[in-house]
Coordinates of C-alpha atoms in Angstrom, one line a residue:
M29 CA 17.5 -66.4 22.2
L30 CA 14.5 -64.3 21.2
N31 CA 15.1 -61.9 24.2
T32 CA 18.5 -61.0 22.8
L33 CA 19.1 -58.2 20.3
S34 CA 20.8 -60.5 17.8
G35 CA 17.9 -63.1 18.1
R36 CA 15.2 -60.5 17.5
F37 CA 17.2 -59.0 14.6
L38 CA 17.4 -62.5 13.1
M39 CA 13.7 -63.1 13.3
L40 CA 12.9 -59.7 11.9
T41 CA 15.3 -60.2 9.0
V42 CA 13.6 -63.5 8.1
V43 CA 10.2 -61.9 8.3
F44 CA 11.1 -58.9 6.2
V45 CA 12.9 -60.9 3.6
M46 CA 10.0 -63.3 3.3
L47 CA 7.6 -60.3 3.0
A48 CA 9.8 -59.0 0.2
E49 CA 9.7 -62.3 -1.5
V50 CA 5.9 -62.4 -1.3
F51 CA 5.8 -59.1 -3.2
I52 CA 8.2 -60.7 -5.8
F53 CA 6.2 -64.0 -5.8
V54 CA 2.9 -62.6 -6.9
P55 CA 4.1 -60.7 -10.0
S56 CA 6.4 -63.7 -10.9
V57 CA 3.4 -66.1 -10.9
A58 CA 1.4 -63.7 -12.9
R59 CA 4.2 -63.4 -15.5
F60 CA 4.6 -67.2 -15.6
R61 CA 0.9 -67.6 -16.3
A62 CA 1.0 -65.1 -19.1
E63 CA 4.0 -66.8 -20.7
Y64 CA 2.3 -70.2 -20.3
L65 CA -0.8 -69.0 -22.1
V66 CA 1.3 -67.3 -24.9
S67 CA 3.2 -70.6 -25.4
R68 CA -0.1 -72.4 -25.8
L69 CA -1.1 -69.8 -28.4
E70 CA 2.1 -70.4 -30.3
R71 CA 1.7 -74.2 -30.2
A72 CA -1.9 -73.8 -31.5
Q73 CA -0.7 -71.6 -34.3
I74 CA 2.0 -74.1 -35.2
A75 CA -0.6 -76.9 -35.1
S76 CA -2.9 -74.9 -37.4
L77 CA -0.1 -74.7 -40.1
A78 CA -0.7 -78.3 -40.9
L79 CA -4.3 -77.6 -41.9
L80 CA -3.3 -74.4 -43.8
A81 CA -0.8 -76.5 -45.8
D82 CA -3.4 -79.3 -46.5
E83 CA -7.0 -78.3 -46.1
M84 CA -8.0 -82.0 -45.5
I85 CA -6.2 -83.8 -42.7
D86 CA -7.0 -87.0 -40.9
P87 CA -9.2 -86.6 -37.8
A88 CA -6.6 -88.6 -35.8
L89 CA -3.9 -86.2 -36.8
E90 CA -6.1 -83.3 -35.9
A91 CA -6.7 -84.7 -32.4
E92 CA -3.0 -85.3 -32.0
L93 CA -2.2 -81.7 -33.0
L94 CA -4.8 -80.4 -30.5
E95 CA -3.5 -82.7 -27.7
N96 CA 0.1 -81.6 -28.3
A97 CA -1.0 -77.9 -28.2
E98 CA -3.1 -78.7 -25.0
V99 CA -6.1 -76.9 -26.4
F100 CA -9.6 -77.9 -27.6
N101 CA -10.2 -75.4 -30.4
V102 CA -8.1 -73.0 -32.5
V103 CA -9.6 -70.0 -34.2
L104 CA -7.5 -68.0 -36.6
R105 CA -8.5 -64.7 -38.1
R106 CA -6.8 -63.8 -41.3
D107 CA -7.7 -61.3 -44.0
E108 CA -10.7 -60.2 -42.0
V109 CA -12.0 -63.7 -42.0
R110 CA -12.5 -65.7 -38.8
Q111 CA -11.8 -69.4 -39.4
L112 CA -12.1 -72.4 -37.0
V113 CA -8.9 -74.1 -37.9
L114 CA -8.8 -77.0 -35.4
S115 CA -11.7 -78.2 -33.3
S116 CA -12.8 -80.8 -30.8
E117 CA -15.5 -81.4 -28.3
I118 CA -15.4 -79.0 -25.3
P119 CA -16.2 -80.9 -22.0
S120 CA -17.8 -77.9 -20.2
P121 CA -18.9 -74.3 -20.8
I122 CA -16.3 -71.6 -21.0
V123 CA -16.1 -69.7 -17.7
A124 CA -13.8 -66.8 -18.7
T125 CA -12.1 -65.1 -21.6
Y126 CA -8.6 -63.6 -21.3
D127 CA -7.2 -61.2 -23.9
L128 CA -3.3 -61.2 -23.9
R129 CA -2.9 -58.7 -26.7
D130 CA -2.4 -55.6 -24.5
P131 CA -2.8 -56.7 -20.8
D132 CA -1.9 -54.4 -17.8
T133 CA 0.1 -55.7 -14.9
W134 CA -2.8 -55.4 -12.3
S135 CA -5.1 -57.5 -14.6
L136 CA -2.5 -60.2 -15.0
I137 CA -2.0 -60.4 -11.2
V138 CA -5.8 -60.6 -10.5
D139 CA -6.3 -63.2 -13.3
A140 CA -3.3 -65.3 -11.9
M141 CA -4.7 -65.2 -8.4
T142 CA -8.2 -66.2 -9.7
T143 CA -6.7 -69.2 -11.6
L144 CA -4.8 -70.3 -8.5
T145 CA -7.9 -70.1 -6.2
R146 CA -10.5 -71.5 -8.7
P147 CA -11.0 -75.2 -7.9
G148 CA -11.5 -77.9 -10.5
D149 CA -10.7 -78.0 -14.2
A150 CA -12.5 -75.1 -15.9
I151 CA -12.6 -74.1 -19.6
I152 CA -11.3 -70.7 -20.6
R153 CA -10.9 -68.8 -23.8
V154 CA -7.5 -67.2 -24.6
I155 CA -7.1 -64.5 -27.3
G156 CA -3.7 -63.3 -28.5
A157 CA -1.8 -62.0 -31.5
P158 CA -0.2 -64.6 -33.9
V159 CA 3.5 -64.6 -34.1
R160 CA 5.5 -63.5 -37.2
E161 CA 2.3 -61.8 -38.5
G162 CA 0.6 -65.1 -39.0
G163 CA -2.8 -63.4 -38.9
E164 CA -4.7 -60.8 -37.1
L165 CA -5.9 -62.8 -34.2
I166 CA -5.6 -66.3 -32.7
E167 CA -8.1 -67.7 -30.2
V168 CA -8.0 -71.0 -28.3
T169 CA -10.0 -72.8 -25.7
M170 CA -8.2 -74.8 -23.0
A171 CA -8.6 -76.3 -19.6
T172 CA -7.2 -74.6 -16.5
G173 CA -6.1 -77.8 -14.8
P174 CA -2.7 -78.1 -16.4
L175 CA -2.2 -74.4 -16.1
R176 CA -3.0 -74.3 -12.4
A177 CA -0.7 -77.3 -11.8
A178 CA 2.1 -75.6 -13.6
M179 CA 1.6 -72.4 -11.7
I180 CA 1.6 -74.3 -8.3
E181 CA 4.8 -76.1 -9.3
Y182 CA 6.4 -72.8 -10.3
G183 CA 5.2 -71.1 -7.1
L184 CA 6.6 -73.8 -4.9
R185 CA 10.0 -73.5 -6.6
V186 CA 9.9 -69.7 -6.1
L187 CA 8.9 -70.1 -2.5
I188 CA 11.7 -72.6 -1.8
L189 CA 14.2 -70.4 -3.5
S190 CA 12.9 -67.4 -1.5
A191 CA 13.2 -69.4 1.8
V192 CA 16.8 -70.3 1.0
I193 CA 17.6 -66.7 0.1
S194 CA 15.9 -65.5 3.3
V195 CA 17.8 -67.9 5.5
V196 CA 21.1 -67.1 3.9
T197 CA 20.4 -63.4 4.0
A198 CA 19.3 -63.6 7.6
L199 CA 22.4 -65.6 8.6
L200 CA 24.7 -63.1 6.9
L201 CA 23.0 -60.1 8.5
F202 CA 23.0 -62.0 11.8
A203 CA 26.7 -62.5 11.6
A204 CA 27.2 -58.8 10.6
V205 CA 25.1 -57.6 13.5
I206 CA 27.0 -59.8 16.0
R207 CA 30.3 -58.5 14.6
F208 CA 29.6 -54.9 14.2
L209 CA 26.8 -54.1 16.7
V210 CA 26.2 -56.7 19.4
A211 CA 29.9 -57.4 20.1
P212 CA 30.7 -53.7 20.7
I213 CA 27.6 -53.3 22.9
Q214 CA 28.7 -56.4 25.0
G215 CA 32.1 -54.8 25.3
V216 CA 30.5 -51.6 26.7
V217 CA 28.4 -53.7 29.1
E218 CA 31.5 -55.7 30.3
A219 CA 33.4 -52.4 30.8
M220 CA 30.6 -51.0 32.9
L221 CA 30.4 -54.2 35.0
S222 CA 34.2 -54.2 35.4
Y223 CA 34.2 -50.5 36.5
A224 CA 31.3 -51.2 39.0
K225 CA 33.5 -53.7 40.8
A226 CA 36.2 -51.1 41.6
P227 CA 35.2 -47.6 40.5
E228 CA 38.2 -46.1 42.2
D229 CA 40.6 -48.0 39.9
A230 CA 41.4 -45.8 36.9
R231 CA 42.6 -48.8 34.9
R232 CA 38.9 -49.9 34.6
I233 CA 37.8 -46.8 32.8
I234 CA 36.7 -47.7 29.3
E235 CA 38.8 -46.8 26.3
P236 CA 36.7 -46.0 23.2
T237 CA 37.4 -48.4 20.3
A238 CA 34.1 -48.7 18.4
G239 CA 34.2 -47.9 14.7
I240 CA 30.4 -47.1 14.6
T241 CA 29.8 -43.4 15.2
E242 CA 26.9 -43.8 17.6
L243 CA 28.7 -46.5 19.7
R244 CA 31.9 -44.4 19.7
A245 CA 29.9 -41.4 21.1
A246 CA 28.3 -43.7 23.8
E247 CA 31.8 -45.0 24.8
E248 CA 33.2 -41.5 25.0
A249 CA 30.3 -40.3 27.1
L250 CA 30.7 -43.3 29.4
K251 CA 34.5 -42.6 29.6
S252 CA 33.8 -39.0 30.6
L253 CA 31.2 -40.1 33.2
Q254 CA 33.5 -42.7 34.7
T255 CA 36.4 -40.3 34.8
Q256 CA 34.3 -37.7 36.7
L257 CA 32.9 -40.3 39.0
T258 CA 36.4 -41.7 39.8
A259 CA 37.7 -38.2 40.6
S260 CA 34.6 -37.5 42.7
L261 CA 35.1 -40.8 44.6
R262 CA 38.7 -39.9 45.2
Q263 CA 37.8 -36.5 46.4
K264 CA 35.1 -37.9 48.8
D265 CA 37.6 -40.4 50.1
R266 CA 40.1 -37.7 50.8
L267 CA 37.4 -35.5 52.4
A268 CA 36.3 -38.5 54.6
Q269 CA 39.9 -39.0 55.6
L270 CA 40.3 -35.3 56.3
G271 CA 37.1 -35.4 58.3
S272 CA 38.3 -38.3 60.3
G273 CA 41.5 -36.4 61.0
V274 CA 39.6 -33.2 62.0
A275 CA 37.5 -35.3 64.3
K276 CA 40.5 -36.7 66.0
I277 CA 42.1 -33.2 66.3
S278 CA 38.8 -31.8 67.6
H279 CA 38.7 -34.6 70.2
D280 CA 42.2 -33.9 71.4
L281 CA 41.6 -30.1 71.3
R282 CA 38.5 -30.5 73.3
N283 CA 40.4 -32.3 76.0
T284 CA 43.0 -29.7 76.0
L285 CA 40.5 -26.9 76.2
T286 CA 38.7 -28.6 79.0
T287 CA 41.9 -28.7 81.0
A288 CA 42.4 -25.0 80.2
Q289 CA 38.9 -24.3 81.4
L290 CA 39.6 -25.9 84.7
F291 CA 42.7 -23.8 85.2
A292 CA 40.7 -20.7 84.2
D293 CA 38.1 -21.5 86.8
R294 CA 40.9 -21.6 89.4
I295 CA 42.3 -18.3 88.2
E296 CA 38.8 -16.7 88.6
T297 CA 39.2 -16.9 92.4
T298 CA 42.3 -14.7 92.4
G299 CA 42.0 -11.2 93.9
D300 CA 43.7 -9.4 91.1
P301 CA 41.2 -7.0 89.6
A302 CA 42.8 -7.2 86.1
V303 CA 42.7 -11.0 86.2
Q304 CA 39.1 -10.9 87.3
R305 CA 38.2 -8.7 84.3
M306 CA 40.0 -11.0 81.8
V307 CA 38.8 -14.3 83.2
P308 CA 35.1 -14.1 82.0
K309 CA 36.2 -13.4 78.4
L310 CA 38.7 -16.2 78.6
L311 CA 36.1 -18.6 79.9
N312 CA 33.6 -17.6 77.2
S313 CA 36.2 -18.2 74.5
I314 CA 37.1 -21.6 75.9
R315 CA 33.4 -22.6 76.1
R316 CA 32.8 -21.6 72.5
A317 CA 35.8 -23.6 71.3
V318 CA 34.7 -26.6 73.3
S319 CA 31.2 -26.3 71.9
I320 CA 32.6 -26.1 68.3
C321 CA 34.7 -29.2 68.9
E322 CA 31.8 -31.1 70.4
G323 CA 29.6 -30.1 67.4
V324 CA 32.3 -31.3 64.9
L325 CA 32.6 -34.6 66.8
A326 CA 28.8 -35.1 66.8
F327 CA 28.4 -34.3 63.1
G328 CA 31.4 -36.5 62.1
R329 CA 30.1 -39.6 63.8
A330 CA 29.5 -42.0 60.9
D331 CA 28.0 -44.6 63.2
E332 CA 24.9 -42.6 64.2
P333 CA 22.4 -45.4 65.1
P334 CA 19.0 -45.4 63.4
P335 CA 16.2 -44.2 65.6
A336 CA 14.7 -46.8 68.0
L337 CA 11.1 -45.8 67.4
S338 CA 8.6 -46.2 70.3
H339 CA 5.5 -44.4 71.6
V340 CA 6.6 -41.9 74.2
P341 CA 4.8 -39.0 76.0
L342 CA 5.9 -35.7 74.5
A343 CA 5.3 -33.8 77.7
G344 CA 8.0 -35.7 79.5
I345 CA 10.6 -35.0 76.9
V346 CA 9.7 -31.3 76.7
G347 CA 9.8 -31.1 80.5
D348 CA 13.3 -32.5 80.7
V349 CA 14.5 -30.0 78.1
I350 CA 13.0 -27.0 79.9
D351 CA 14.3 -28.1 83.3
G352 CA 17.9 -28.3 81.8
E353 CA 17.6 -24.9 80.1
R354 CA 16.2 -23.2 83.2
L355 CA 19.5 -24.0 85.0
A356 CA 21.5 -22.5 82.1
V357 CA 19.6 -19.2 82.0
G358 CA 21.2 -17.7 85.1
E359 CA 20.2 -14.1 85.7
A360 CA 18.7 -13.5 82.3
D361 CA 15.0 -12.6 82.2
I362 CA 14.0 -15.6 80.1
S363 CA 10.8 -17.5 80.7
F364 CA 9.6 -20.9 79.3
A365 CA 6.1 -21.9 78.3
E366 CA 4.9 -25.5 77.8
E367 CA 1.8 -26.0 75.7
V368 CA 1.8 -29.8 75.2
P369 CA -1.4 -31.8 75.8
G370 CA -0.9 -34.2 78.7
G371 CA -2.0 -37.2 76.8
M372 CA -0.1 -36.5 73.6
V373 CA 2.1 -39.5 72.6
V374 CA 4.4 -39.5 69.6
R375 CA 6.3 -42.3 67.9
A376 CA 10.0 -41.4 68.0
D377 CA 13.3 -42.2 69.5
P378 CA 13.2 -40.4 72.9
E379 CA 16.9 -39.7 73.1
Q380 CA 17.1 -38.3 69.5
L381 CA 13.9 -36.3 69.9
F382 CA 15.3 -34.8 73.1
R383 CA 18.5 -33.7 71.3
V384 CA 16.5 -32.1 68.5
I385 CA 14.2 -30.1 70.9
A386 CA 17.1 -29.2 73.2
N387 CA 19.1 -27.9 70.3
L388 CA 16.2 -25.6 69.1
V389 CA 15.5 -24.4 72.7
R390 CA 19.2 -23.8 73.3
N391 CA 19.5 -21.7 70.1
A392 CA 16.5 -19.7 71.1
R393 CA 17.9 -19.1 74.6
Q394 CA 21.3 -18.0 73.3
A395 CA 19.5 -15.6 70.8
L396 CA 17.6 -14.0 73.7
E397 CA 20.7 -13.8 75.9
A398 CA 22.6 -12.1 73.0
R399 CA 19.9 -9.5 72.7
G400 CA 20.0 -8.8 76.4
E401 CA 16.3 -7.9 76.7
G402 CA 15.0 -11.3 77.9
G403 CA 11.9 -12.9 76.4
E404 CA 9.9 -16.1 76.2
I405 CA 10.5 -19.5 74.7
S406 CA 7.4 -21.7 74.1
I407 CA 7.1 -25.4 73.1
S408 CA 3.8 -26.5 71.8
G409 CA 2.4 -29.8 70.5
A410 CA -0.5 -30.7 68.3
E411 CA -1.6 -33.4 65.9
T412 CA -3.5 -33.9 62.7
P413 CA -4.8 -37.2 61.2
E414 CA -1.5 -37.6 59.4
N415 CA 1.2 -36.0 61.5
W416 CA 2.4 -34.9 65.0
L417 CA 3.4 -31.3 65.1
I418 CA 6.0 -29.8 67.6
R419 CA 6.7 -26.1 67.5
V420 CA 9.5 -24.2 69.3
A421 CA 9.0 -20.5 69.3
D422 CA 10.8 -17.5 70.8
T423 CA 10.3 -13.8 71.1
G424 CA 13.9 -13.1 70.0
P425 CA 15.2 -10.8 67.2
G426 CA 14.7 -13.3 64.4
L427 CA 17.3 -14.9 62.1
P428 CA 19.5 -12.7 59.9
P429 CA 19.0 -13.2 56.1
K430 CA 22.4 -14.8 55.7
A431 CA 21.7 -17.5 58.2
Q432 CA 18.3 -18.2 56.6
E433 CA 19.9 -18.9 53.2
H434 CA 21.9 -22.0 54.5
L435 CA 20.0 -22.7 57.7
F436 CA 20.3 -26.5 57.7
M437 CA 23.7 -26.8 55.9
P438 CA 26.6 -27.9 58.1
F439 CA 29.2 -25.2 58.8
H440 CA 27.0 -22.6 57.0
G441 CA 23.9 -22.1 59.1
A442 CA 25.3 -20.6 62.3
A443 CA 22.9 -17.9 63.6
K444 CA 25.3 -16.5 66.2
K445 CA 28.9 -15.4 66.0
G446 CA 31.3 -18.1 66.8
G447 CA 28.9 -20.9 66.1
S448 CA 29.8 -24.0 64.0
G449 CA 26.5 -24.2 62.2
L450 CA 26.2 -27.9 63.0
G451 CA 23.4 -27.9 65.5
L452 CA 20.5 -27.4 63.1
A453 CA 22.1 -29.7 60.5
I454 CA 22.3 -32.5 63.0
A455 CA 18.8 -31.8 64.2
A456 CA 17.4 -31.8 60.7
E457 CA 19.2 -35.1 60.0
L458 CA 17.8 -36.8 63.1
V459 CA 14.2 -35.7 62.2
R460 CA 14.7 -37.0 58.6
G461 CA 15.7 -40.3 60.2
H462 CA 12.2 -40.4 61.7
G463 CA 10.6 -39.9 58.2
G464 CA 9.7 -36.3 59.2
R465 CA 11.0 -32.8 58.5
L466 CA 12.4 -29.8 60.4
S467 CA 11.6 -26.4 58.9
L468 CA 11.6 -22.8 59.7
A469 CA 8.0 -21.8 60.1
E470 CA 8.5 -18.1 60.5
T471 CA 11.1 -15.5 61.6
G472 CA 11.1 -11.8 62.1
P473 CA 11.4 -9.0 64.6
S474 CA 8.6 -10.6 66.7
G475 CA 10.4 -13.9 67.0
T476 CA 11.3 -17.2 65.4
T477 CA 9.3 -20.4 65.1
F478 CA 10.7 -23.8 64.1
E479 CA 8.3 -26.7 63.3
I480 CA 9.0 -30.5 63.7
V481 CA 6.6 -32.7 61.7
L482 CA 6.6 -36.5 62.5
P483 CA 4.5 -38.7 60.3
K484 CA 2.0 -41.2 61.8
S485 CA 2.0 -43.6 58.9
V486 CA 4.1 -46.7 59.0
V487 CA 6.2 -47.6 55.9
T488 CA 5.9 -51.2 54.9
M489 CA 8.2 -53.3 52.7
L490 CA 5.8 -52.9 49.8
D491 CA 6.2 -49.1 50.0

């Protein structure tokens, strides 16, 4: 209950209303005390009229008049003469004198709190102005016990009334908050939960209905967000379906191109000079088309397994990559250098790491072949306390600026003409799966260097 918006609002309402009642209570008690004392002065003045009418009264009657007025003595000042009109024995000394002829509010409040907090039955003197111009001044002595009891009784009535007002006000405000604030918020929450179950269903998009300006703005913003998200999900679904179709087409096209490549290989053996001149170009075109199809199929695989990490010698993987690339070099003047410490062991998926390094070396070899001047490709390994570092460098012409802008983006980062731009994107994705990163360290006329960083730290569940 207290953890809900309505529950907390209810408690705060009760607290604030009670606080407001306290500020009302204190002046009310002070005013009640002042009125109580003024009434005793009026009673004393009325009692003194009996003596003014008959200068000699019976002592019993005098005592009865004082008891009815709830005072001990009555002093009346008339015609510049101060006269003790009624008197009786005072049980204890006077502890304080209060002048009610022209009191200020703060003094009344302080005097009222003093009376409430003073224990026992003390004697006080009260001075006031007689009513109906019955004299210049009237003064009485009285006990504070009855006054304090009357103030406590009055204060309790005020507090009970304040409590009732607070509860009723809180309940009314609570109902208003439930109706006008909490209910619309719950409606927004329910709309969000309903939308989360099936975000592609446009029927679940919220329709703004709130009458409160702020909530209406929130509902409209949520509607806009849900509309954009639904459209985005539909677009991604269509792209996924399109990608699946492209993958199927690429698979069939690759098979067709492979068959055409076999026929082209057979045609290459013919003795016709014209055919022999055309066959190499035909074979190169078919190989590029097959390579693009294979790249699309590799990138489109949604079931790429996560890396099976284990500690493997880096030199063995690098050696396999170099052996395979040496066979592909042919007559080009390209050399390979391996600078990997023999005992260097990395934690990686050996198959995926082979694919990453092979892709970088293949790109370097093709760049050197395209330049036609030969060169060197080197693979080096090193380690720091935090990471393993693998560098693939070449002495090629460097990457063009356009390729550097979107180097690791699929279908954008092709460095050679006819490339799909998927090789580096796939390689970067595989390295990220290891928790590492693949980056372009440097490129220029003197060559290009790519760096693979694999972390040594192990991520735990707490991380």
